[in-house]
Each structure stands twice: as structure tokens, then as C-alpha cells.
Amino acid sequence: GASNWTVSRIREANAYAEKNGMKGFASSSPNLGLAKPIEPRWAGCVSTYAEDEAWHEQSQLPIISWSSQSGGFFTDRYAPEITQDADMVRVYYSAENWERKRRAAVLGVKYGVSANHIALAYVLNQPFPVAAIIGPHQTSELYDSIKALPVALTADELAWLSLAKEALAAE
């Protein structure tokens, strides 16, 4: 597997491996989350965006996603007026991410879970194999995250959450 490699670099490496009778990558470990970073959280970090996710869907190359809950962005710890955490502000505070958080809260009501659970369900319900790495600070946060596991988001809901669609289809 590759950690923090771009899709283009993985494709190049896999083409080389195929040409030379070698096995290509079996997985990739970038950041995949509902909140899209404005800039890398740390130097050298690679995050997935729509075009990367489309390639993973086509190739079915699994992602082992780090920071699947976007550092807690979808919890009550963060709001536009809460700016004490300079790294979170630098990385995630954008109008698009606040809209994603709002939409996650809307779906949270539908599914009886929190916006943070919906953010994790977003990662786990991708149309390609995903393993989600989360970073709970307490055992209770780990147990709480488990509530996301039974949430089965539809393709329509995934597109709406990611801002690829303006409205959800009527049920």
C-alpha cells in the first residue's frame, strides 16, 4: 500500500509494476472525509477529492482513510464563531464545509444519529472499499463512533452531503 500518495503517482507506479511483471498497490492511505481540507493539515498530507474518489470507484482500489471524522469537525466542538483551534480553522473552516456539516446534521435527524456519525458513515458508504481510521481521545468517543456503522447512506445522500447535488430526491 501507499500512504499519502496522489492517485496519479499510484497509477504511474501500478503501470510500472504491470509493465515489469510486478504486483501493483493493494491499497492507498490518504485522508478521505466529508470535510474537505482547504490546505493539508500537515506537510505532505494527501486528501481525496471528487476526481480521486471517482478513480477509486472505477479501480476499486481500497482506501485506508486517516482522520475519517475530520479531526472532530462535525462535533459540537467546532462552529464558525469558535476559532481557538488555529489548525482546525486553517484546514476546515470554509463555507463549503459548514454546509456539509449542516447537511450532515439534517441527515443525522433522519437516521437518529449525530452529524459526526453521518460524517463517518459518509466515509464508510463509499462505492469502493474503505477502512476508516478514527482518532478518539476517550474510550467513550470510540464507543460513540460505533453508532455510525449501521447507517446506510444512499448514493443520492452521499452526493448531497458532498455538495455534488443541490437537493435530495423526494422519498
PDB file of C-alpha atoms in Angstrom, residues 59-147:
ATOM      1  CA  SER A  59     -10.443   0.919  -9.938  1.00  0.00           C
ATOM      2  CA  GLN A  60     -11.911  -0.425  -6.670  1.00  0.00           C
ATOM      3  CA  LEU A  61      -8.533   0.189  -5.018  1.00  0.00           C
ATOM      4  CA  PRO A  62      -9.297   0.233  -1.277  1.00  0.00           C
ATOM      5  CA  ILE A  63      -8.640   3.304   0.836  1.00  0.00           C
ATOM      6  CA  ILE A  64      -7.472   3.123   4.436  1.00  0.00           C
ATOM      7  CA  SER A  65      -8.562   6.621   5.380  1.00  0.00           C
ATOM      8  CA  TRP A  66      -6.885   8.505   8.194  1.00  0.00           C
ATOM      9  CA  SER A  67      -8.796  11.245  10.049  1.00  0.00           C
ATOM     10  CA  SER A  68     -12.098   9.921   8.739  1.00  0.00           C
ATOM     11  CA  GLN A  69     -14.031  12.217  11.070  1.00  0.00           C
ATOM     12  CA  SER A  70     -12.043  15.295  10.056  1.00  0.00           C
ATOM     13  CA  GLY A  71     -10.486  15.841  13.462  1.00  0.00           C
ATOM     14  CA  GLY A  72     -13.890  16.143  15.116  1.00  0.00           C
ATOM     15  CA  PHE A  73     -15.070  18.939  12.797  1.00  0.00           C
ATOM     16  CA  PHE A  74     -18.619  17.518  12.799  1.00  0.00           C
ATOM     17  CA  THR A  75     -18.930  17.562  16.598  1.00  0.00           C
ATOM     18  CA  ASP A  76     -20.248  20.436  18.695  1.00  0.00           C
ATOM     19  CA  ARG A  77     -16.647  21.454  19.476  1.00  0.00           C
ATOM     20  CA  TYR A  78     -16.481  23.447  16.229  1.00  0.00           C
ATOM     21  CA  ALA A  79     -18.634  26.270  14.871  1.00  0.00           C
ATOM     22  CA  PRO A  80     -17.827  29.349  12.771  1.00  0.00           C
ATOM     23  CA  GLU A  81     -17.568  31.501  15.906  1.00  0.00           C
ATOM     24  CA  ILE A  82     -15.304  29.029  17.752  1.00  0.00           C
ATOM     25  CA  THR A  83     -11.841  29.884  16.440  1.00  0.00           C
ATOM     26  CA  GLN A  84      -9.451  28.900  19.250  1.00  0.00           C
ATOM     27  CA  ASP A  85      -8.017  25.927  17.326  1.00  0.00           C
ATOM     28  CA  ALA A  86      -5.927  27.642  14.654  1.00  0.00           C
ATOM     29  CA  ASP A  87      -5.177  24.373  12.814  1.00  0.00           C
ATOM     30  CA  MET A  88      -8.858  23.473  12.510  1.00  0.00           C
ATOM     31  CA  VAL A  89      -9.649  26.990  11.299  1.00  0.00           C
ATOM     32  CA  ARG A  90      -6.821  26.853   8.751  1.00  0.00           C
ATOM     33  CA  VAL A  91      -7.737  23.404   7.451  1.00  0.00           C
ATOM     34  CA  TYR A  92     -11.519  23.080   7.652  1.00  0.00           C
ATOM     35  CA  TYR A  93     -13.219  26.450   8.171  1.00  0.00           C
ATOM     36  CA  SER A  94     -14.809  27.101   4.793  1.00  0.00           C
ATOM     37  CA  ALA A  95     -18.344  27.901   3.676  1.00  0.00           C
ATOM     38  CA  GLU A  96     -18.483  24.556   1.858  1.00  0.00           C
ATOM     39  CA  ASN A  97     -17.523  22.587   4.962  1.00  0.00           C
ATOM     40  CA  TRP A  98     -20.054  24.438   7.109  1.00  0.00           C
ATOM     41  CA  GLU A  99     -22.689  23.498   4.535  1.00  0.00           C
ATOM     42  CA  ARG A 100     -21.531  19.866   4.635  1.00  0.00           C
ATOM     43  CA  LYS A 101     -21.832  19.967   8.423  1.00  0.00           C
ATOM     44  CA  ARG A 102     -25.341  21.441   8.166  1.00  0.00           C
ATOM     45  CA  ARG A 103     -26.374  18.717   5.733  1.00  0.00           C
ATOM     46  CA  ALA A 104     -24.847  16.035   7.972  1.00  0.00           C
ATOM     47  CA  ALA A 105     -26.967  17.350  10.846  1.00  0.00           C
ATOM     48  CA  VAL A 106     -30.095  17.152   8.654  1.00  0.00           C
ATOM     49  CA  LEU A 107     -29.395  13.517   7.793  1.00  0.00           C
ATOM     50  CA  GLY A 108     -28.469  12.865  11.415  1.00  0.00           C
ATOM     51  CA  VAL A 109     -32.035  13.713  12.383  1.00  0.00           C
ATOM     52  CA  LYS A 110     -33.350  11.314   9.725  1.00  0.00           C
ATOM     53  CA  TYR A 111     -31.160   8.449  10.962  1.00  0.00           C
ATOM     54  CA  GLY A 112     -31.321   9.290  14.686  1.00  0.00           C
ATOM     55  CA  VAL A 113     -27.575   9.948  14.975  1.00  0.00           C
ATOM     56  CA  SER A 114     -25.255  12.967  15.156  1.00  0.00           C
ATOM     57  CA  ALA A 115     -23.612  14.885  12.327  1.00  0.00           C
ATOM     58  CA  ASN A 116     -20.322  13.251  13.387  1.00  0.00           C
ATOM     59  CA  HIS A 117     -21.861   9.809  12.854  1.00  0.00           C
ATOM     60  CA  ILE A 118     -23.068  10.856   9.411  1.00  0.00           C
ATOM     61  CA  ALA A 119     -19.560  12.108   8.562  1.00  0.00           C
ATOM     62  CA  LEU A 120     -18.119   8.692   9.432  1.00  0.00           C
ATOM     63  CA  ALA A 121     -20.961   6.919   7.593  1.00  0.00           C
ATOM     64  CA  TYR A 122     -20.107   9.072   4.550  1.00  0.00           C
ATOM     65  CA  VAL A 123     -16.627   7.550   4.514  1.00  0.00           C
ATOM     66  CA  LEU A 124     -17.824   4.003   5.158  1.00  0.00           C
ATOM     67  CA  ASN A 125     -20.551   4.094   2.480  1.00  0.00           C
ATOM     68  CA  GLN A 126     -18.353   4.960  -0.480  1.00  0.00           C
ATOM     69  CA  PRO A 127     -18.799   2.858  -3.641  1.00  0.00           C
ATOM     70  CA  PHE A 128     -15.312   1.378  -3.185  1.00  0.00           C
ATOM     71  CA  PRO A 129     -13.706  -0.498  -0.273  1.00  0.00           C
ATOM     72  CA  VAL A 130     -12.830   1.743   2.677  1.00  0.00           C
ATOM     73  CA  ALA A 131     -11.382   1.202   6.135  1.00  0.00           C
ATOM     74  CA  ALA A 132     -11.777   4.251   8.366  1.00  0.00           C
ATOM     75  CA  ILE A 133      -9.131   5.280  10.869  1.00  0.00           C
ATOM     76  CA  ILE A 134     -10.589   7.471  13.602  1.00  0.00           C
ATOM     77  CA  GLY A 135      -8.893   9.300  16.461  1.00  0.00           C
ATOM     78  CA  PRO A 136     -10.998   9.178  19.597  1.00  0.00           C
ATOM     79  CA  HIS A 137      -9.499  10.945  22.607  1.00  0.00           C
ATOM     80  CA  GLN A 138     -11.510   8.869  25.079  1.00  0.00           C
ATOM     81  CA  THR A 139     -12.950   5.348  25.129  1.00  0.00           C
ATOM     82  CA  SER A 140     -16.442   6.876  25.179  1.00  0.00           C
ATOM     83  CA  GLU A 141     -15.712   8.584  21.834  1.00  0.00           C
ATOM     84  CA  LEU A 142     -14.711   5.240  20.345  1.00  0.00           C
ATOM     85  CA  TYR A 143     -17.943   3.625  21.523  1.00  0.00           C
ATOM     86  CA  ASP A 144     -19.930   6.611  20.291  1.00  0.00           C
ATOM     87  CA  SER A 145     -18.420   6.329  16.798  1.00  0.00           C
ATOM     88  CA  ILE A 146     -19.740   2.777  16.518  1.00  0.00           C
ATOM     89  CA  LYS A 147     -23.223   4.285  16.113  1.00  0.00           C
TER      90      LYS A 147
END
